[in-house]
Amino acid sequence: MSAVRMDGKALSAKVRGSILAETAALKQRGITPGLAVILVGDDPASQIYVRNKEKACAECGFYSEKYALPAETTQQELLDLIAQLNESPQIAGILCQMPVPAHISEQAVIAAIDPRKDVDAFHPVNVGRIMVGDFDFVPCTPAGVMALLDEYGIDPKGKSCVVVGRSNIVGKPMAMLLLHRHGTVTICHSRTQDLAEVCRRADILVAAVGRQGFITPDMVKDGAVVIDVGINRGADGKVHGDVDPAVMDKAAFMTPVPGGAGPMTITMLMKNTLKAAKVQHGL
Ligand code: GUN
């Protein structure tokens, strides 16, 4: 039996449609959500992500500003730009595409963004608020995963949820969101002993490792829900997930790559930007 494919492209289109409708209503009240996207350097993958973020803004009826800065930009120049955007009334959300060049501190950049405009939810204030369960912004990739689970009627409550990967962007916040929904959560990583055995216990398995085909069928319980957050450029030039496609025959539900978790991430960024605009206008 083959797993149900969890269609992130379709859900994304649906959510963007509802964001566009809400934006239209906000515009009637003189509010246009605005997003500033900063890209430092010329990483080709980052350029694609930034372009897709601009396209998504247009689709949702948002105002957007893009700042493509040269790789030699100093940290101070970047912090000055962020300070200026923090004060800009047109800008509800600020996002600096990661990674930044090595001479710039990622932490300094994140800390410089006004937490009320931190639509990535990377700022320590927002990370803390997620930890205690009182937050406006949901980290985009984990938020997209939760939206997919909800769309397919999958409730984490009481289930064994295993997250493979412990990054600040995906693994850690993913674990928190599943925990808030009453999942029994295990976080695995490169030092985990008997990783396959831990993964086999999962009712919901989230792979956020960054290695093509890392999760093989022997690591998956029959009938599990498998969420693949991986975006790996293969030797064939195509994008591959962290999960071996053969897992499709074992899982009950699975996200394809591409077209699963990926499209949801940017849509959740749009949702955070809309939320930022509303909060900043006291709505
Ligand atoms: N680089 C990879 N993923 C992300 C993301 O979600 N936000 C930002 N700002 N940079 C990224």
Short mmCIF file of C-alpha atoms and ligand atoms in Angstrom, two decimals:
data_model
loop_
_atom_site.label_atom_id
_atom_site.label_comp_id
_atom_site.label_asym_id
_atom_site.label_seq_id
_atom_site.Cartn_x
_atom_site.Cartn_y
_atom_site.Cartn_z
CA MET A 1 0.00 0.00 0.00
CA SER A 2 1.22 3.47 -0.80
CA ALA A 3 1.00 6.40 1.61
CA VAL A 4 -1.41 9.30 1.13
CA ARG A 5 0.65 12.16 -0.31
CA MET A 6 0.30 15.26 1.85
CA ASP A 7 -0.05 18.00 -0.75
CA GLY A 8 1.71 21.13 0.50
CA LYS A 9 1.25 22.90 -2.81
CA ALA A 10 -2.53 22.61 -2.67
CA LEU A 11 -2.75 23.59 1.00
CA SER A 12 -0.40 26.50 0.36
CA ALA A 13 -2.63 27.83 -2.43
CA LYS A 14 -5.65 27.54 -0.15
CA VAL A 15 -3.97 29.38 2.75
CA ARG A 16 -2.58 32.10 0.46
CA GLY A 17 -6.11 32.62 -0.87
CA SER A 18 -7.40 33.24 2.65
CA ILE A 19 -4.46 35.57 3.41
CA LEU A 20 -5.24 37.56 0.24
CA ALA A 21 -8.88 37.93 1.34
CA GLU A 22 -7.87 39.10 4.81
CA THR A 23 -5.33 41.51 3.31
CA ALA A 24 -8.04 43.00 1.10
CA ALA A 25 -10.13 43.69 4.21
CA LEU A 26 -7.12 45.24 5.98
CA LYS A 27 -6.42 47.48 2.98
CA GLN A 28 -9.95 48.89 3.31
CA ARG A 29 -8.84 50.12 6.73
CA GLY A 30 -5.68 51.64 5.26
CA ILE A 31 -3.31 48.85 6.36
CA THR A 32 -1.07 47.03 3.86
CA PRO A 33 1.18 44.33 5.35
CA GLY A 34 4.79 44.98 4.31
CA LEU A 35 7.75 42.60 4.34
CA ALA A 36 11.43 43.55 3.96
CA VAL A 37 13.70 40.76 2.78
CA ILE A 38 17.47 41.16 3.08
CA LEU A 39 19.94 39.00 1.20
CA VAL A 40 23.68 39.37 1.78
CA GLY A 41 25.97 37.79 -0.82
CA ASP A 42 25.14 35.67 -3.85
CA ASP A 43 24.35 32.17 -2.62
CA PRO A 44 22.26 30.70 -5.49
CA ALA A 45 19.85 28.74 -3.23
CA SER A 46 19.23 31.85 -1.09
CA GLN A 47 18.56 33.89 -4.24
CA ILE A 48 15.82 31.42 -5.22
CA TYR A 49 14.28 31.47 -1.72
CA VAL A 50 14.26 35.28 -1.67
CA ARG A 51 12.68 35.46 -5.12
CA ASN A 52 9.97 33.02 -3.99
CA LYS A 53 9.32 35.13 -0.89
CA GLU A 54 8.82 38.24 -3.06
CA LYS A 55 6.47 36.31 -5.35
CA ALA A 56 4.48 35.09 -2.35
CA CYS A 57 4.14 38.69 -1.09
CA ALA A 58 2.67 39.73 -4.44
CA GLU A 59 0.26 36.76 -4.35
CA CYS A 60 -0.96 37.76 -0.89
CA GLY A 61 -1.38 41.45 -1.80
CA PHE A 62 1.51 42.58 0.43
CA TYR A 63 3.93 45.43 -0.03
CA SER A 64 7.54 44.20 -0.15
CA GLU A 65 11.05 45.60 -0.20
CA LYS A 66 14.09 43.60 -1.21
CA TYR A 67 17.66 44.49 -0.24
CA ALA A 68 20.31 42.54 -2.14
CA LEU A 69 23.60 43.50 -0.49
CA PRO A 70 27.09 42.56 -1.65
CA ALA A 71 29.00 39.81 0.19
CA GLU A 72 31.48 42.45 1.48
CA THR A 73 28.76 44.32 3.41
CA THR A 74 29.99 44.93 6.95
CA GLN A 75 28.04 43.79 9.98
CA GLN A 76 27.56 47.43 11.00
CA GLU A 77 26.08 48.32 7.60
CA LEU A 78 23.64 45.43 7.91
CA LEU A 79 22.70 46.39 11.48
CA ASP A 80 22.15 50.01 10.34
CA LEU A 81 19.76 48.83 7.62
CA ILE A 82 17.86 46.69 10.15
CA ALA A 83 17.63 49.67 12.55
CA GLN A 84 16.14 51.74 9.74
CA LEU A 85 13.60 49.00 8.86
CA ASN A 86 12.69 48.61 12.55
CA GLU A 87 11.49 52.24 12.38
CA SER A 88 9.76 52.03 8.99
CA PRO A 89 5.94 52.27 9.23
CA GLN A 90 5.51 50.50 5.86
CA ILE A 91 7.37 47.45 7.09
CA ALA A 92 5.60 45.00 9.41
CA GLY A 93 8.07 42.14 9.00
CA ILE A 94 11.84 41.92 8.51
CA LEU A 95 13.67 38.82 7.34
CA CYS A 96 17.39 38.43 6.75
CA GLN A 97 18.02 35.32 4.68
CA MET A 98 20.39 32.90 6.40
CA PRO A 99 23.19 32.00 6.14
CA VAL A 100 24.98 35.36 6.14
CA PRO A 101 28.67 35.59 5.16
CA ALA A 102 31.10 34.31 7.81
CA HIS A 103 32.32 37.78 8.89
CA ILE A 104 28.78 38.63 10.08
CA SER A 105 27.35 37.19 13.29
CA GLU A 106 24.00 35.49 12.69
CA GLN A 107 23.10 36.02 16.36
CA ALA A 108 23.87 39.76 16.17
CA VAL A 109 21.62 40.09 13.12
CA ILE A 110 18.77 38.19 14.75
CA ALA A 111 19.07 40.20 17.97
CA ALA A 112 18.96 43.50 16.03
CA ILE A 113 15.52 42.83 14.53
CA ASP A 114 12.63 44.27 16.55
CA PRO A 115 10.92 41.16 18.02
CA ARG A 116 7.56 42.59 16.87
CA LYS A 117 8.85 42.47 13.28
CA ASP A 118 10.71 39.15 13.57
CA VAL A 119 8.52 37.11 11.23
CA ASP A 120 11.04 34.22 11.24
CA ALA A 121 10.55 33.91 15.03
CA PHE A 122 14.34 33.62 15.46
CA HIS A 123 14.80 36.40 18.06
CA PRO A 124 15.47 35.08 21.61
CA VAL A 125 12.34 36.89 22.83
CA ASN A 126 10.20 34.99 20.32
CA VAL A 127 12.03 31.70 20.95
CA GLY A 128 11.27 32.16 24.66
CA ARG A 129 7.64 32.94 23.95
CA ILE A 130 7.34 29.74 21.90
CA MET A 131 8.86 27.80 24.79
CA VAL A 132 6.21 29.09 27.22
CA GLY A 133 3.40 28.75 24.69
CA ASP A 134 2.49 32.45 24.40
CA PHE A 135 3.48 33.58 20.91
CA ASP A 136 2.35 35.62 17.89
CA PHE A 137 4.88 34.26 15.39
CA VAL A 138 5.24 30.55 14.72
CA PRO A 139 8.56 29.44 13.16
CA CYS A 140 7.74 28.99 9.48
CA THR A 141 8.84 25.44 8.68
CA PRO A 142 7.41 23.82 11.84
CA ALA A 143 4.22 25.91 11.40
CA GLY A 144 3.86 24.51 7.89
CA VAL A 145 4.22 20.97 9.21
CA MET A 146 1.53 21.56 11.84
CA ALA A 147 -0.81 23.01 9.19
CA LEU A 148 -0.31 19.89 7.04
CA LEU A 149 -1.02 17.58 9.99
CA ASP A 150 -4.22 19.52 10.74
CA GLU A 151 -5.30 19.49 7.10
CA TYR A 152 -5.05 15.69 7.01
CA GLY A 153 -6.78 15.24 10.36
CA ILE A 154 -3.67 13.98 12.15
CA ASP A 155 -3.70 14.87 15.86
CA PRO A 156 -0.33 14.57 17.67
CA LYS A 157 -2.08 14.24 21.06
CA GLY A 158 -0.62 11.30 22.96
CA LYS A 159 1.29 10.05 19.90
CA SER A 160 4.95 9.19 19.74
CA CYS A 161 6.49 12.05 17.75
CA VAL A 162 10.13 11.73 16.75
CA VAL A 163 11.98 14.73 15.32
CA VAL A 164 15.29 13.92 13.63
CA GLY A 165 17.43 17.08 13.68
CA ARG A 166 17.95 19.72 16.38
CA SER A 167 18.48 22.97 14.50
CA ASN A 168 17.20 26.27 15.87
CA ILE A 169 15.27 26.84 12.64
CA VAL A 170 13.45 23.50 12.43
CA GLY A 171 14.17 20.69 14.92
CA LYS A 172 13.88 22.53 18.25
CA PRO A 173 10.78 24.64 17.45
CA MET A 174 9.16 21.61 15.73
CA ALA A 175 9.53 19.64 18.95
CA MET A 176 7.97 22.50 20.96
CA LEU A 177 4.94 22.81 18.67
CA LEU A 178 4.30 19.05 18.83
CA LEU A 179 4.68 19.19 22.61
CA HIS A 180 2.15 22.05 22.84
CA ARG A 181 -0.26 19.78 20.97
CA HIS A 182 0.33 17.05 23.57
CA GLY A 183 2.61 14.83 21.52
CA THR A 184 5.15 12.62 23.32
CA VAL A 185 8.23 14.10 21.73
CA THR A 186 11.73 12.71 21.18
CA ILE A 187 14.47 14.75 19.50
CA CYS A 188 17.18 12.72 17.76
CA HIS A 189 20.45 13.89 16.27
CA SER A 190 23.79 12.70 14.95
CA ARG A 191 24.90 11.34 18.35
CA THR A 192 21.69 9.42 19.07
CA GLN A 193 22.32 5.74 19.80
CA ASP A 194 20.11 3.22 17.98
CA LEU A 195 18.59 5.95 15.84
CA ALA A 196 16.73 3.43 13.65
CA GLU A 197 15.14 1.87 16.69
CA VAL A 198 14.02 5.25 18.08
CA CYS A 199 12.58 6.25 14.70
CA ARG A 200 10.67 2.97 14.46
CA ARG A 201 8.72 3.96 17.58
CA ALA A 202 7.36 7.06 15.86
CA ASP A 203 3.70 7.47 15.00
CA ILE A 204 4.74 10.83 13.54
CA LEU A 205 8.29 11.05 12.21
CA VAL A 206 9.72 14.42 11.17
CA ALA A 207 12.99 14.32 9.22
CA ALA A 208 15.00 17.55 9.31
CA VAL A 209 18.54 16.26 8.84
CA GLY A 210 19.77 17.73 5.58
CA ARG A 211 20.97 14.43 4.10
CA GLN A 212 19.38 12.89 1.03
CA GLY A 213 17.57 9.61 1.67
CA PHE A 214 18.75 9.42 5.30
CA ILE A 215 15.50 7.85 6.55
CA THR A 216 15.18 4.37 5.05
CA PRO A 217 12.16 2.00 5.19
CA ASP A 218 13.68 -0.09 8.02
CA MET A 219 13.53 3.05 10.25
CA VAL A 220 9.79 3.52 9.80
CA LYS A 221 6.86 1.85 11.55
CA ASP A 222 4.08 0.49 9.34
CA GLY A 223 1.34 3.09 9.05
CA ALA A 224 3.42 6.00 10.41
CA VAL A 225 3.01 9.64 9.33
CA VAL A 226 6.29 10.74 7.77
CA ILE A 227 7.09 14.43 7.28
CA ASP A 228 10.11 15.22 5.14
CA VAL A 229 11.54 18.68 5.70
CA GLY A 230 14.75 18.02 3.72
CA ILE A 231 15.75 20.08 0.70
CA ASN A 232 18.91 18.50 -0.70
CA ARG A 233 20.33 19.19 -4.14
CA GLY A 234 21.26 15.76 -5.52
CA ALA A 235 24.04 14.79 -7.90
CA ASP A 236 21.31 14.72 -10.59
CA GLY A 237 20.70 18.46 -10.02
CA LYS A 238 17.21 17.76 -8.64
CA VAL A 239 15.84 18.43 -5.16
CA HIS A 240 15.57 15.40 -2.86
CA GLY A 241 14.24 14.95 0.64
CA ASP A 242 15.76 13.39 3.75
CA VAL A 243 13.44 10.40 3.35
CA ASP A 244 14.06 7.56 0.92
CA PRO A 245 11.05 7.55 -1.49
CA ALA A 246 10.67 3.79 -0.80
CA VAL A 247 9.22 4.81 2.61
CA MET A 248 6.03 5.69 0.66
CA ASP A 249 5.19 1.96 0.72
CA LYS A 250 5.38 1.78 4.51
CA ALA A 251 3.90 5.05 5.72
CA ALA A 252 0.19 5.87 5.92
CA PHE A 253 0.81 9.56 5.14
CA MET A 254 3.91 11.18 3.71
CA THR A 255 4.97 14.57 2.37
CA PRO A 256 6.56 14.44 -1.08
CA VAL A 257 9.72 16.42 -1.93
CA PRO A 258 9.22 18.73 -3.70
CA GLY A 259 5.61 19.79 -3.06
CA GLY A 260 5.16 18.80 0.60
CA ALA A 261 6.57 20.75 3.54
CA GLY A 262 8.58 23.14 1.30
CA PRO A 263 5.76 25.25 -0.18
CA MET A 264 4.17 25.60 3.26
CA THR A 265 7.21 27.33 4.77
CA ILE A 266 6.90 30.54 2.74
CA THR A 267 3.13 30.53 3.16
CA MET A 268 3.59 30.51 6.94
CA LEU A 269 5.99 33.46 6.57
CA MET A 270 3.15 35.32 4.87
CA LYS A 271 0.85 34.38 7.73
CA ASN A 272 3.37 35.77 10.24
CA THR A 273 3.69 38.99 8.21
CA LEU A 274 -0.09 39.43 8.21
CA LYS A 275 -0.12 38.80 11.95
CA ALA A 276 2.69 41.34 12.47
CA ALA A 277 0.75 44.02 10.57
CA LYS A 278 -2.37 43.32 12.61
CA VAL A 279 -0.57 43.33 15.98
CA GLN A 280 1.28 46.55 15.11
CA HIS A 281 -2.08 48.20 14.37
CA GLY A 282 -3.63 46.94 17.59
CA LEU A 283 -5.83 44.35 15.83
N1 GUN B 1 17.54 30.03 5.60
C1 GUN B 1 16.98 28.80 5.53
N2 GUN B 1 15.74 28.81 6.04
C2 GUN B 1 15.51 30.07 6.47
C3 GUN B 1 14.39 30.70 7.06
O1 GUN B 1 13.36 30.09 7.37
N3 GUN B 1 14.54 32.03 7.33
C4 GUN B 1 15.66 32.73 7.04
N4 GUN B 1 15.71 34.01 7.35
N5 GUN B 1 16.71 32.17 6.47
C5 GUN B 1 16.62 30.84 6.17
#
